[in-house]
CSV table of C-alpha atoms and ligand atoms in Angstrom, one decimal:
chain,number,residue,atom,x,y,z
Q,27,MET,CA,1.3,-35.7,7.9
Q,28,ALA,CA,3.1,-38.5,9.3
Q,29,ASP,CA,1.3,-41.0,11.5
Q,30,ILE,CA,0.4,-39.2,14.2
Q,31,THR,CA,-0.4,-42.0,16.5
Q,32,ASN,CA,3.5,-42.7,17.0
Q,33,GLN,CA,4.1,-39.5,18.5
Q,34,SER,CA,4.8,-38.3,22.1
Q,35,LEU,CA,1.8,-37.0,23.9
Q,36,ASN,CA,3.4,-33.7,24.1
Q,37,ASP,CA,3.9,-33.3,20.2
Q,38,ILE,CA,0.6,-34.6,19.9
Q,39,ILE,CA,-0.6,-31.6,21.8
Q,40,GLU,CA,1.2,-29.3,19.6
Q,41,ASN,CA,0.1,-30.5,16.3
Q,42,LEU,CA,-3.0,-29.9,17.7
Q,43,LYS,CA,-2.7,-26.5,18.9
Q,44,LYS,CA,-1.0,-25.6,15.3
Q,45,LYS,CA,-4.0,-26.9,13.7
Q,46,LYS,CA,-1.7,-29.9,11.8
Q,47,VAL,CA,-4.4,-32.3,13.0
Q,48,SER,CA,-7.9,-32.0,14.3
Q,49,SER,CA,-9.2,-33.9,17.4
Q,50,THR,CA,-11.4,-35.7,15.3
Q,51,ASP,CA,-8.6,-36.9,13.0
Q,52,LEU,CA,-6.9,-37.9,15.9
Q,53,THR,CA,-9.3,-39.9,17.2
Q,54,LYS,CA,-10.3,-41.4,14.1
Q,55,ALA,CA,-6.4,-42.5,13.9
Q,56,TYR,CA,-6.6,-44.0,17.1
Q,57,ILE,CA,-10.0,-46.1,16.4
Q,58,LYS,CA,-8.3,-47.4,13.0
Q,59,ASN,CA,-5.2,-48.7,15.0
Q,60,ILE,CA,-7.4,-50.2,17.7
Q,61,GLU,CA,-9.8,-51.8,15.4
Q,62,SER,CA,-6.9,-53.9,13.8
Q,63,ALA,CA,-5.3,-54.8,17.0
Q,64,LYS,CA,-7.9,-56.9,18.0
Q,65,LYS,CA,-5.3,-59.7,18.4
Q,66,LEU,CA,-3.6,-57.9,21.3
Q,67,ASN,CA,-7.0,-58.2,23.2
Q,68,ALA,CA,-6.2,-54.8,25.2
Q,69,PHE,CA,-9.2,-53.5,25.3
Q,70,VAL,CA,-12.4,-55.0,27.2
Q,71,THR,CA,-14.9,-52.1,26.1
Q,72,THR,CA,-14.6,-49.2,23.4
Q,73,THR,CA,-16.4,-46.2,23.8
Q,74,PHE,CA,-15.7,-44.9,19.8
Q,75,ASP,CA,-19.2,-42.9,19.2
Q,76,GLN,CA,-19.2,-40.8,22.6
Q,77,ALA,CA,-15.1,-40.5,21.9
Q,78,LEU,CA,-16.0,-39.0,18.3
Q,79,ASP,CA,-18.9,-36.9,19.5
Q,80,LYS,CA,-16.4,-35.3,21.9
Q,81,ALA,CA,-13.6,-34.8,19.4
Q,82,LYS,CA,-16.1,-32.9,17.1
Q,83,GLN,CA,-17.3,-30.7,19.9
Q,84,PHE,CA,-13.7,-29.8,21.0
Q,85,ASP,CA,-12.9,-29.0,17.1
Q,86,LYS,CA,-16.0,-26.6,17.1
Q,87,LYS,CA,-14.9,-24.9,20.3
Q,88,PRO,CA,-11.2,-25.8,20.8
Q,89,ASN,CA,-9.8,-24.9,24.3
Q,90,PHE,CA,-6.1,-24.8,24.4
Q,91,ASP,CA,-5.9,-23.6,28.1
Q,92,GLN,CA,-6.3,-27.2,29.4
Q,93,LEU,CA,-3.5,-29.8,29.9
Q,94,LEU,CA,-5.0,-32.4,27.6
Q,95,PRO,CA,-7.0,-30.6,24.8
Q,96,GLY,CA,-9.0,-32.7,22.8
Q,97,ILE,CA,-6.9,-35.8,23.6
Q,98,PRO,CA,-8.7,-39.0,23.2
Q,99,LEU,CA,-7.6,-41.6,26.2
Q,100,ALA,CA,-8.0,-45.2,26.8
Q,101,VAL,CA,-7.8,-46.5,30.7
Q,102,LYS,CA,-7.3,-49.3,32.8
Q,103,ASP,CA,-10.5,-51.1,33.4
Q,104,LEU,CA,-10.3,-50.5,37.0
Q,105,PHE,CA,-11.6,-46.6,37.2
Q,106,CYS,CA,-15.0,-46.5,37.4
Q,107,THR,CA,-16.5,-44.6,34.5
Q,108,GLU,CA,-20.1,-43.4,35.1
Q,109,ASN,CA,-22.8,-45.1,32.6
Q,110,ILE,CA,-20.1,-47.3,31.1
Q,111,LYS,CA,-19.0,-51.0,32.1
Q,112,THR,CA,-16.4,-51.2,34.6
Q,113,THR,CA,-14.8,-54.7,34.9
Q,114,ALA,CA,-11.7,-54.9,37.0
Q,115,GLY,CA,-10.9,-57.7,34.9
Q,116,SER,CA,-13.2,-60.2,36.6
Q,117,ASN,CA,-16.3,-61.7,35.9
Q,118,ILE,CA,-18.2,-60.8,39.0
Q,119,LEU,CA,-18.2,-57.2,37.7
Q,120,ASN,CA,-19.2,-58.4,34.1
Q,121,ASN,CA,-22.4,-56.3,34.3
Q,122,PHE,CA,-21.0,-53.3,36.3
Q,123,ILE,CA,-22.1,-49.9,35.1
Q,124,PRO,CA,-20.8,-47.6,37.8
Q,125,SER,CA,-23.2,-44.4,38.6
Q,126,TYR,CA,-20.3,-42.5,39.0
Q,127,GLU,CA,-17.1,-41.4,37.6
Q,128,SER,CA,-13.5,-41.7,39.6
Q,129,THR,CA,-11.6,-38.7,40.6
Q,130,VAL,CA,-8.6,-39.5,38.8
Q,131,THR,CA,-10.8,-39.9,35.4
Q,132,LYS,CA,-12.7,-37.0,36.2
Q,133,ASN,CA,-9.7,-35.1,36.3
Q,134,LEU,CA,-8.4,-35.9,33.2
Q,135,TRP,CA,-11.6,-35.1,31.4
Q,136,ASP,CA,-11.9,-32.0,33.2
Q,137,ASN,CA,-8.5,-31.0,31.8
Q,138,GLY,CA,-9.9,-31.6,28.0
Q,139,SER,CA,-9.2,-35.2,27.3
Q,140,PHE,CA,-11.9,-38.3,26.6
Q,141,LEU,CA,-13.0,-41.6,26.6
Q,142,LEU,CA,-11.4,-43.8,24.0
Q,143,GLY,CA,-12.3,-46.9,26.0
Q,144,LYS,CA,-11.5,-49.3,28.6
Q,145,LEU,CA,-8.3,-51.5,29.0
Q,146,ASN,CA,-8.0,-55.1,30.2
Q,147,CYS,CA,-6.1,-55.9,33.4
Q,148,ASP,CA,-5.2,-58.7,35.7
Q,149,GLU,CA,-8.4,-59.6,37.9
Q,150,PHE,CA,-9.0,-57.2,40.5
Q,151,ALA,CA,-5.2,-56.0,39.7
Q,152,MET,CA,-4.0,-59.2,40.7
Q,153,GLY,CA,-1.4,-60.4,38.5
Q,154,SER,CA,2.1,-59.5,36.9
Q,155,SER,CA,1.2,-61.1,33.4
Q,156,ASN,CA,-2.3,-60.2,32.9
Q,157,GLU,CA,-3.0,-63.6,32.7
Q,158,THR,CA,-5.4,-63.6,35.6
Q,159,SER,CA,-8.0,-61.4,33.6
Q,160,HIS,CA,-11.3,-63.3,33.1
Q,161,TYR,CA,-11.3,-61.2,29.5
Q,162,GLY,CA,-8.3,-63.2,28.1
Q,163,ASN,CA,-4.5,-62.7,27.9
Q,164,VAL,CA,-3.2,-59.2,26.5
Q,165,ILE,CA,-0.2,-59.7,24.3
Q,166,ASN,CA,2.8,-57.7,24.6
Q,167,PRO,CA,3.3,-55.8,21.3
Q,168,VAL,CA,7.1,-56.7,21.7
Q,169,GLY,CA,6.3,-60.1,20.6
Q,170,ASP,CA,3.4,-62.2,20.0
Q,171,GLN,CA,4.4,-64.9,22.5
Q,172,LEU,CA,4.7,-62.2,25.5
Q,173,VAL,CA,3.0,-61.0,28.2
Q,174,PRO,CA,2.6,-57.2,28.9
Q,175,GLY,CA,3.4,-57.4,32.2
Q,176,GLY,CA,0.5,-56.9,34.8
Q,177,SER,CA,-1.6,-55.8,36.0
Q,178,SER,CA,-1.7,-52.7,34.1
Q,179,GLY,CA,-1.1,-55.1,30.9
Q,180,GLY,CA,-3.7,-53.8,28.8
Q,181,SER,CA,-2.7,-50.0,29.3
Q,182,SER,CA,0.9,-51.1,28.7
Q,183,SER,CA,0.3,-53.2,25.3
Q,184,ALA,CA,-2.2,-50.2,24.3
Q,185,LEU,CA,0.3,-47.4,24.6
Q,186,ALA,CA,3.0,-49.2,22.9
Q,187,ALA,CA,1.3,-50.1,20.3
Q,188,ASP,CA,-0.1,-46.7,19.4
Q,189,LEU,CA,-3.6,-47.3,20.3
Q,190,THR,CA,-3.8,-44.3,22.9
Q,191,PRO,CA,-1.4,-41.4,23.4
Q,192,ALA,CA,-0.7,-42.2,26.9
Q,193,THR,CA,-2.9,-44.2,29.2
Q,194,ILE,CA,-3.4,-44.5,33.2
Q,195,GLY,CA,-2.8,-47.5,35.9
Q,196,THR,CA,-2.9,-48.5,39.1
Q,197,ASP,CA,0.2,-49.6,41.3
Q,198,THR,CA,-0.4,-51.6,44.5
Q,199,GLY,CA,3.1,-53.5,44.2
Q,200,GLY,CA,4.5,-52.6,40.5
Q,201,SER,CA,1.7,-53.2,38.3
Q,202,ILE,CA,2.7,-49.7,36.8
Q,203,ARG,CA,6.0,-50.0,36.9
Q,204,GLN,CA,6.4,-53.7,35.8
Q,205,PRO,CA,4.4,-53.4,32.6
Q,206,ALA,CA,6.1,-50.3,31.7
Q,207,SER,CA,9.4,-52.0,31.8
Q,208,PHE,CA,8.0,-54.8,29.7
Q,209,THR,CA,6.9,-52.8,27.1
Q,210,GLY,CA,10.0,-50.3,26.9
Q,211,THR,CA,7.6,-47.3,28.1
Q,212,VAL,CA,7.5,-44.5,31.1
Q,213,GLY,CA,5.5,-45.9,34.1
Q,214,LEU,CA,5.1,-43.8,37.5
Q,215,LYS,CA,3.7,-44.8,40.6
Q,216,PRO,CA,3.1,-41.6,42.5
Q,217,THR,CA,3.7,-41.0,46.5
Q,218,TYR,CA,0.5,-42.6,48.2
Q,219,GLY,CA,-2.3,-40.3,48.6
Q,220,LEU,CA,-1.0,-37.7,45.5
Q,221,CYS,CA,-4.0,-39.3,43.3
Q,222,SER,CA,-7.5,-40.1,44.6
Q,223,ARG,CA,-8.2,-43.6,45.1
Q,224,TRP,CA,-12.2,-42.6,45.0
Q,225,GLY,CA,-13.8,-44.7,42.4
Q,226,ILE,CA,-10.9,-47.1,41.9
Q,227,VAL,CA,-12.0,-50.8,42.4
Q,228,ALA,CA,-10.1,-51.7,45.5
Q,229,PHE,CA,-7.5,-54.3,45.9
Q,230,ALA,CA,-5.3,-53.3,48.5
Q,231,SER,CA,-6.3,-49.8,49.9
Q,232,SER,CA,-3.1,-49.0,51.9
Q,233,LEU,CA,-1.1,-49.8,48.7
Q,234,ASP,CA,-3.2,-48.6,45.7
Q,235,GLN,CA,-2.2,-45.9,43.7
Q,236,ALA,CA,-3.0,-44.4,40.2
Q,237,GLY,CA,-0.4,-43.3,38.1
Q,238,PRO,CA,0.3,-42.4,34.6
Q,239,MET,CA,1.9,-44.5,31.7
Q,240,THR,CA,3.1,-42.8,29.0
Q,241,LYS,CA,5.9,-42.7,25.9
Q,242,THR,CA,8.3,-40.0,27.2
Q,243,ILE,CA,9.0,-38.5,30.7
Q,244,LYS,CA,7.2,-35.0,29.4
Q,245,ASP,CA,4.1,-37.1,28.8
Q,246,CYS,CA,4.2,-38.5,32.3
Q,247,ALA,CA,4.7,-35.2,33.7
Q,248,ILE,CA,1.6,-33.7,32.1
Q,249,MET,CA,-0.5,-36.8,32.9
Q,250,LEU,CA,0.7,-36.7,36.5
Q,251,GLU,CA,-0.3,-33.0,36.8
Q,252,SER,CA,-3.8,-33.6,35.0
Q,253,MET,CA,-4.7,-36.6,37.2
Q,254,SER,CA,-3.5,-35.6,40.6
Q,255,GLY,CA,-4.9,-33.1,43.4
Q,256,PHE,CA,-6.5,-33.3,46.6
Q,257,ASP,CA,-10.0,-35.0,46.8
Q,258,GLU,CA,-11.9,-34.7,49.9
Q,259,LYS,CA,-13.8,-38.1,49.1
Q,260,ASP,CA,-10.6,-40.0,49.8
Q,261,SER,CA,-9.7,-39.9,53.4
Q,262,THR,CA,-6.0,-40.6,52.6
Q,263,SER,CA,-5.4,-38.0,50.0
Q,264,ILE,CA,-3.0,-35.4,50.5
Q,265,ASN,CA,-4.2,-31.9,50.8
Q,266,LYS,CA,-1.3,-29.8,49.1
Q,267,LYS,CA,-0.9,-27.3,46.3
Q,268,LYS,CA,-1.1,-28.9,43.0
Q,269,GLU,CA,2.6,-28.7,40.9
Q,270,GLN,CA,3.2,-28.2,37.7
Q,271,TYR,CA,5.5,-31.0,36.8
Q,272,SER,CA,5.6,-30.7,32.8
Q,273,LYS,CA,6.5,-26.9,33.2
Q,274,ASN,CA,9.0,-27.3,35.6
Q,275,LEU,CA,11.0,-30.4,34.1
Q,276,LYS,CA,14.7,-29.6,34.0
Q,277,ASP,CA,17.4,-32.0,33.2
Q,278,ASN,CA,20.2,-30.4,35.1
Q,279,ILE,CA,20.9,-33.0,37.8
Q,280,LYS,CA,24.3,-32.1,38.6
Q,281,GLY,CA,25.4,-32.6,42.2
Q,282,LEU,CA,22.5,-34.8,42.8
Q,283,LYS,CA,23.3,-37.7,45.5
Q,284,ILE,CA,21.8,-41.2,43.8
Q,285,GLY,CA,21.7,-44.1,46.3
Q,286,ILE,CA,22.5,-47.5,45.0
Q,287,PRO,CA,21.2,-50.1,47.4
Q,288,LYS,CA,23.4,-53.0,47.8
Q,289,GLU,CA,20.5,-55.3,48.8
Q,290,TYR,CA,18.9,-55.4,45.0
Q,291,ARG,CA,21.8,-57.2,43.5
Q,292,VAL,CA,19.7,-60.4,44.4
Q,293,ASP,CA,21.0,-64.0,43.8
Q,294,ASN,CA,20.6,-65.7,40.4
Q,295,MET,CA,20.1,-61.9,38.8
Q,296,PRO,CA,20.6,-62.2,35.2
Q,297,LYS,CA,23.7,-60.7,34.1
Q,298,GLU,CA,21.9,-58.5,31.5
Q,299,ILE,CA,20.1,-56.7,34.4
Q,300,ASP,CA,22.9,-55.9,36.2
Q,301,GLU,CA,25.0,-54.7,32.9
Q,302,LEU,CA,21.8,-52.2,32.6
Q,303,TRP,CA,21.8,-51.1,36.2
Q,304,GLU,CA,25.7,-50.5,35.5
Q,305,LYS,CA,24.5,-48.4,32.4
Q,306,GLY,CA,22.2,-46.4,34.0
Q,307,LYS,CA,24.8,-45.5,37.0
Q,308,LYS,CA,27.4,-44.2,34.4
Q,309,ILE,CA,25.0,-42.2,32.8
Q,310,LEU,CA,24.0,-40.6,35.7
Q,311,LYS,CA,27.2,-40.4,36.9
Q,312,ASP,CA,28.3,-38.4,33.5
Q,313,LEU,CA,25.5,-36.0,34.2
Q,314,GLY,CA,27.1,-35.1,36.8
Q,315,ALA,CA,25.2,-36.9,39.8
Q,316,GLN,CA,27.0,-38.7,42.8
Q,317,LEU,CA,26.7,-42.5,43.2
Q,318,ILE,CA,26.2,-43.3,46.7
Q,319,ASP,CA,26.1,-47.1,48.0
Q,320,ILE,CA,23.6,-47.4,50.6
Q,321,SER,CA,22.0,-50.1,52.8
Q,322,LEU,CA,17.8,-51.1,52.7
Q,323,PRO,CA,18.5,-53.8,55.0
Q,324,HIS,CA,15.2,-55.0,55.6
Q,325,THR,CA,14.6,-55.6,52.0
Q,326,LYS,CA,14.5,-59.0,51.9
Q,327,TYR,CA,11.2,-59.2,53.9
Q,328,ALA,CA,9.4,-56.8,51.4
Q,329,LEU,CA,7.9,-59.5,49.1
Q,330,PRO,CA,7.0,-61.9,52.1
Q,331,THR,CA,5.1,-58.4,54.0
Q,332,TYR,CA,3.5,-57.5,50.5
Q,333,TYR,CA,1.9,-61.0,50.3
Q,334,ILE,CA,0.6,-60.7,53.8
Q,335,VAL,CA,-0.6,-57.2,53.9
Q,336,ALA,CA,-1.8,-57.2,50.3
Q,337,PRO,CA,-4.0,-60.3,50.1
Q,338,ALA,CA,-5.3,-59.2,53.9
Q,339,GLU,CA,-6.6,-56.0,52.5
Q,340,ALA,CA,-8.1,-57.7,49.5
Q,341,SER,CA,-9.8,-60.4,51.4
Q,342,SER,CA,-11.6,-57.6,53.2
Q,343,ASN,CA,-12.2,-55.5,50.3
Q,344,LEU,CA,-13.6,-58.3,48.2
Q,345,ALA,CA,-16.0,-59.2,50.8
Q,346,ARG,CA,-18.6,-56.8,49.2
Q,347,TYR,CA,-19.1,-58.9,46.2
Q,348,ASP,CA,-22.0,-60.8,47.5
Q,349,GLY,CA,-24.0,-60.9,44.6
Q,350,VAL,CA,-26.9,-58.6,46.2
Q,351,ARG,CA,-26.1,-54.9,45.7
Q,352,TYR,CA,-24.6,-55.0,42.3
Q,353,GLY,CA,-22.4,-57.3,39.9
Q,354,TYR,CA,-22.9,-60.7,39.2
Q,355,ARG,CA,-25.3,-63.4,40.9
Q,356,SER,CA,-25.5,-66.9,40.6
Q,357,LYS,CA,-28.6,-68.1,39.3
Q,358,GLN,CA,-28.0,-71.3,41.7
Q,359,GLY,CA,-28.3,-71.8,45.3
Q,360,LYS,CA,-31.3,-73.1,47.5
Q,361,ASP,CA,-30.8,-70.3,50.0
Q,362,LEU,CA,-29.0,-66.8,50.5
Q,363,ILE,CA,-25.8,-68.7,52.3
Q,364,GLU,CA,-25.8,-70.7,49.1
Q,365,MET,CA,-26.4,-67.8,46.8
Q,366,TYR,CA,-23.5,-65.9,48.4
Q,367,GLU,CA,-21.3,-69.3,47.8
Q,368,LYS,CA,-22.0,-70.1,44.3
Q,369,THR,CA,-21.8,-66.0,43.2
Q,370,ARG,CA,-18.4,-65.9,44.7
Q,371,SER,CA,-17.1,-69.1,43.5
Q,372,GLU,CA,-18.3,-68.6,40.0
Q,373,GLY,CA,-17.6,-64.8,39.9
Q,374,PHE,CA,-13.8,-65.0,41.0
Q,375,GLY,CA,-11.1,-66.6,39.1
Q,376,ASP,CA,-8.3,-68.5,40.7
Q,377,GLU,CA,-5.8,-66.4,41.6
Q,378,VAL,CA,-8.4,-63.9,43.3
Q,379,LYS,CA,-9.4,-66.9,45.2
Q,380,ARG,CA,-6.0,-67.8,46.4
Q,381,ARG,CA,-5.3,-64.1,47.5
Q,382,ILE,CA,-8.8,-64.4,49.5
Q,383,LEU,CA,-7.8,-67.4,51.3
Q,384,ILE,CA,-4.2,-66.5,52.1
Q,385,GLY,CA,-5.7,-62.9,53.7
Q,386,THR,CA,-8.5,-64.7,55.3
Q,387,TYR,CA,-6.1,-67.1,56.8
Q,388,VAL,CA,-3.6,-64.4,58.0
Q,389,LEU,CA,-6.3,-62.3,59.6
Q,390,SER,CA,-7.9,-65.1,61.3
Q,391,SER,CA,-7.9,-65.5,65.2
Q,392,GLY,CA,-4.6,-67.6,66.0
Q,393,TYR,CA,-2.5,-66.1,62.9
Q,394,TYR,CA,-3.5,-62.7,63.2
Q,395,ASP,CA,-0.3,-62.0,65.4
Q,396,ALA,CA,1.9,-64.3,64.0
Q,397,TYR,CA,1.4,-62.6,60.1
Q,398,TYR,CA,-0.6,-59.7,59.7
Q,399,LEU,CA,0.6,-57.7,62.7
Q,400,LYS,CA,4.0,-58.9,62.2
Q,401,ALA,CA,3.9,-57.7,58.7
Q,402,GLN,CA,2.8,-54.6,59.7
Q,403,LYS,CA,5.6,-54.2,62.1
Q,404,VAL,CA,8.3,-55.4,59.2
Q,405,ARG,CA,6.5,-52.7,56.9
Q,406,GLN,CA,7.3,-50.0,59.6
Q,407,LEU,CA,10.9,-51.2,59.3
Q,408,ILE,CA,10.8,-51.2,55.5
Q,409,LYS,CA,10.1,-47.4,55.3
Q,410,LYS,CA,12.5,-46.7,58.1
Q,411,ASP,CA,15.1,-48.0,55.9
Q,412,PHE,CA,14.0,-45.6,53.2
Q,413,ASP,CA,13.7,-42.6,55.7
Q,414,ASP,CA,17.1,-43.2,56.9
Q,415,SER,CA,18.6,-43.5,53.4
Q,416,PHE,CA,16.8,-40.2,52.2
Q,417,THR,CA,18.3,-38.4,54.9
Q,418,LYS,CA,21.8,-38.7,52.8
Q,419,ILE,CA,20.7,-39.0,49.3
Q,420,ASP,CA,17.8,-37.4,46.6
Q,421,ALA,CA,16.9,-40.9,44.9
Q,422,ILE,CA,17.6,-44.6,44.6
Q,423,LEU,CA,18.4,-46.2,41.2
Q,424,THR,CA,17.5,-49.7,40.8
Q,425,PRO,CA,16.4,-52.4,38.2
Q,426,SER,CA,12.6,-52.1,37.5
Q,427,THR,CA,12.4,-55.9,37.2
Q,428,PRO,CA,14.3,-59.0,37.4
Q,429,SER,CA,13.7,-60.0,33.8
Q,430,SER,CA,12.2,-58.9,30.6
Q,431,ALA,CA,8.9,-59.9,29.5
Q,432,PHE,CA,8.3,-63.7,29.8
Q,433,LYS,CA,6.3,-65.9,27.5
Q,434,ILE,CA,2.5,-66.6,28.1
Q,435,GLY,CA,2.0,-69.6,30.4
Q,436,GLU,CA,5.7,-69.7,31.3
Q,437,LYS,CA,4.8,-68.9,35.1
Q,438,THR,CA,0.7,-69.5,35.4
Q,439,ASN,CA,1.7,-72.8,37.3
Q,440,ASP,CA,4.2,-71.6,39.9
Q,441,PRO,CA,2.5,-68.4,41.8
Q,442,VAL,CA,5.5,-68.0,43.6
Q,443,SER,CA,8.2,-67.3,40.8
Q,444,MET,CA,4.9,-65.0,39.5
Q,445,TYR,CA,5.2,-63.1,42.8
Q,446,LEU,CA,8.9,-62.7,42.3
Q,447,ASN,CA,8.7,-60.5,39.5
Q,448,ASP,CA,7.7,-57.8,42.0
Q,449,ILE,CA,10.7,-58.2,44.1
Q,450,PHE,CA,12.0,-54.7,43.0
Q,451,THR,CA,8.8,-52.6,43.1
Q,452,VAL,CA,7.0,-53.8,46.3
Q,453,PRO,CA,9.1,-52.1,48.8
Q,454,VAL,CA,8.1,-49.0,47.2
Q,455,ASN,CA,4.3,-49.4,48.2
Q,456,LEU,CA,4.8,-50.6,51.4
Q,457,ALA,CA,6.8,-47.1,52.1
Q,458,GLY,CA,4.2,-45.3,50.0
Q,459,LEU,CA,6.9,-43.4,47.9
Q,460,PRO,CA,7.2,-42.5,44.5
Q,461,ALA,CA,8.9,-44.4,41.5
Q,462,LEU,CA,9.4,-44.2,38.3
Q,463,SER,CA,10.2,-46.9,35.7
Q,464,LEU,CA,12.0,-45.8,32.9
Q,465,PRO,CA,13.2,-47.5,29.7
Q,466,ALA,CA,16.7,-48.2,29.8
Q,467,GLY,CA,17.8,-50.6,27.2
Q,468,VAL,CA,17.1,-54.3,25.8
Q,469,ASP,CA,17.9,-58.0,26.8
Q,470,LYS,CA,19.7,-59.9,24.2
Q,471,LYS,CA,16.8,-61.1,22.7
Q,472,GLY,CA,16.0,-57.3,21.8
Q,473,PHE,CA,13.4,-56.9,24.9
Q,474,PRO,CA,12.8,-53.8,26.6
Q,475,LEU,CA,14.4,-53.4,30.3
Q,476,GLY,CA,13.6,-50.3,32.4
Q,477,LEU,CA,15.4,-49.1,35.5
Q,478,GLN,CA,13.5,-47.7,38.5
Q,479,LEU,CA,14.0,-44.4,40.1
Q,480,ILE,CA,12.7,-44.1,43.7
Q,481,GLY,CA,12.0,-40.8,45.3
Q,482,LYS,CA,11.3,-39.4,48.9
Q,483,ALA,CA,7.6,-39.1,49.6
Q,484,LEU,CA,6.0,-36.0,47.0
Q,485,ASP,CA,9.6,-35.9,45.3
Q,486,GLU,CA,7.8,-36.6,42.1
Q,487,GLN,CA,9.4,-33.6,40.4
Q,488,LYS,CA,12.8,-35.0,41.4
Q,489,ILE,CA,12.5,-38.0,40.1
Q,490,LEU,CA,10.7,-36.7,36.9
Q,491,ASN,CA,13.8,-34.4,36.6
Q,492,ILE,CA,16.5,-37.3,36.6
Q,493,GLY,CA,14.3,-39.2,34.4
Q,494,TYR,CA,14.2,-36.3,31.9
Q,495,ALA,CA,18.1,-36.2,31.8
Q,496,PHE,CA,18.2,-40.0,31.6
Q,497,GLU,CA,16.0,-40.2,28.9
Q,498,LYS,CA,17.9,-37.5,26.8
Q,499,ASN,CA,21.2,-39.2,27.2
Q,500,CYS,CA,20.5,-42.9,27.3
Q,501,GLY,CA,20.0,-43.6,23.5
Q,502,PHE,CA,16.9,-46.0,24.0
Q,503,LYS,CA,14.6,-46.0,21.4
Q,504,ASN,CA,11.4,-48.6,21.7
Q,505,GLU,CA,11.4,-50.1,18.2
Q,506,ILE,CA,7.9,-52.2,18.0
Q,507,LYS,CA,7.1,-53.8,14.2
Q,508,LYS,CA,3.4,-53.6,13.8
Q,509,TRP,CA,2.9,-57.7,13.6
Q,510,TRP,CA,-0.4,-57.5,14.4
Q,511,SER,CA,-2.2,-55.4,12.0
T,619,LIG,N1,1.8,-58.4,41.0
T,619,LIG,C1,1.6,-57.6,42.2
T,619,LIG,C2,0.3,-58.6,42.7
T,619,LIG,O1,-0.2,-59.4,41.9
T,619,LIG,C3,1.2,-56.1,42.1
T,619,LIG,C4,-0.2,-55.7,41.6
T,619,LIG,C5,-0.5,-54.6,41.4
T,619,LIG,O2,0.5,-53.8,41.7
T,619,LIG,N2,-1.8,-54.1,41.4
T,619,LIG,O3,-0.1,-58.3,43.8
């Protein structure tokens, strides 16, 4: 049959069911792709032998009552995987082999899939380009000089290059949606608490959320259904009935009210982004949705608020890396204190150190009220803007990112311009809401661009439905030439 690896997850499952392909052949096809895509540097660890064993077991006793029957999956290296190295893109975890499995990955395996490998990411998920990883840059399959976005850059690159049929990332301030946008793929950040954080290497615990990255909306629904669910091991997990997102997918969006926030038309926004937004509005309008102008007045404070709250939480979360209990330990250091210092200065990269410094500063006595406390208050105002708007509308449409993928090295010496990349994505994390990035078009260089749909808390089904209708009518096709193999 034709190349199975460029099909959607849903089509692959259908082909497995119809016995057009076996799980073993499918797994071998991905292994072959991964082996010929070393240039992309998307993987930190591969687990081919184990994957082939699992595929063989599945083929001997196939079970199609599961959501992900016989599906090999590569996942971001931020999810702890039992007995398999988990680095979080950091040198400080270069020898960390967890003795437990994250709840989200366990849910995926319980639904019939198995691990193909661990995907590169920005160090501790701090970054927008995958350039902060200790394990090197990841290349965007869209172009050999381009970043794949971050922090889930290995995930977006592997997905777009057909190295995994679907994948998962984490999104603290945009790390699923921005790389999805840069690679012409679908990425969903679920409502905070929908997917368990248990076993995910922590960055900023009040913002971190795992979510699917896929080629289509249907695939996104399948993955979300497989990975989400209440988990008593995560105190912020939402205890609610599981939804059947893929079964309930509908493309009728007639009468839905879509909010268009004026604050997302930022200064110096490239014309192409504006045009893409207009195109998105037209598609939704033509499908019978009603466009409503809304205002989210505190939007301009979202980025500074995020870059106080996230580093504050990170500085606290990362205090555990002391070289004593697990992870890297410096061989230098005459005494305990010096060992701590050397471990942390050798183990962490520059961006992580920058965040720890900012976080420690905004939490220090004397500055706590002026920065951290103030940011927490502004966070509430940002959330209230959304709450007020959602009394009048069903969803919000915005661009996902202020630009298409940029070149490797282009922003590394200018952290503020790197942080500006998150301008459209961070408000959603601060408010705990679900948001979907949809591939919607290309810029004049031919690089993909995404649009973002934001929903009310726990309204994943609705934004998936809008995305489904949009996908059928937008005419976007992700055409990536395989220059790397
Ligand atoms: N780019 C943002 C940051 O560096 C978001 C990262 C993320 O969502 N993990 O903090």
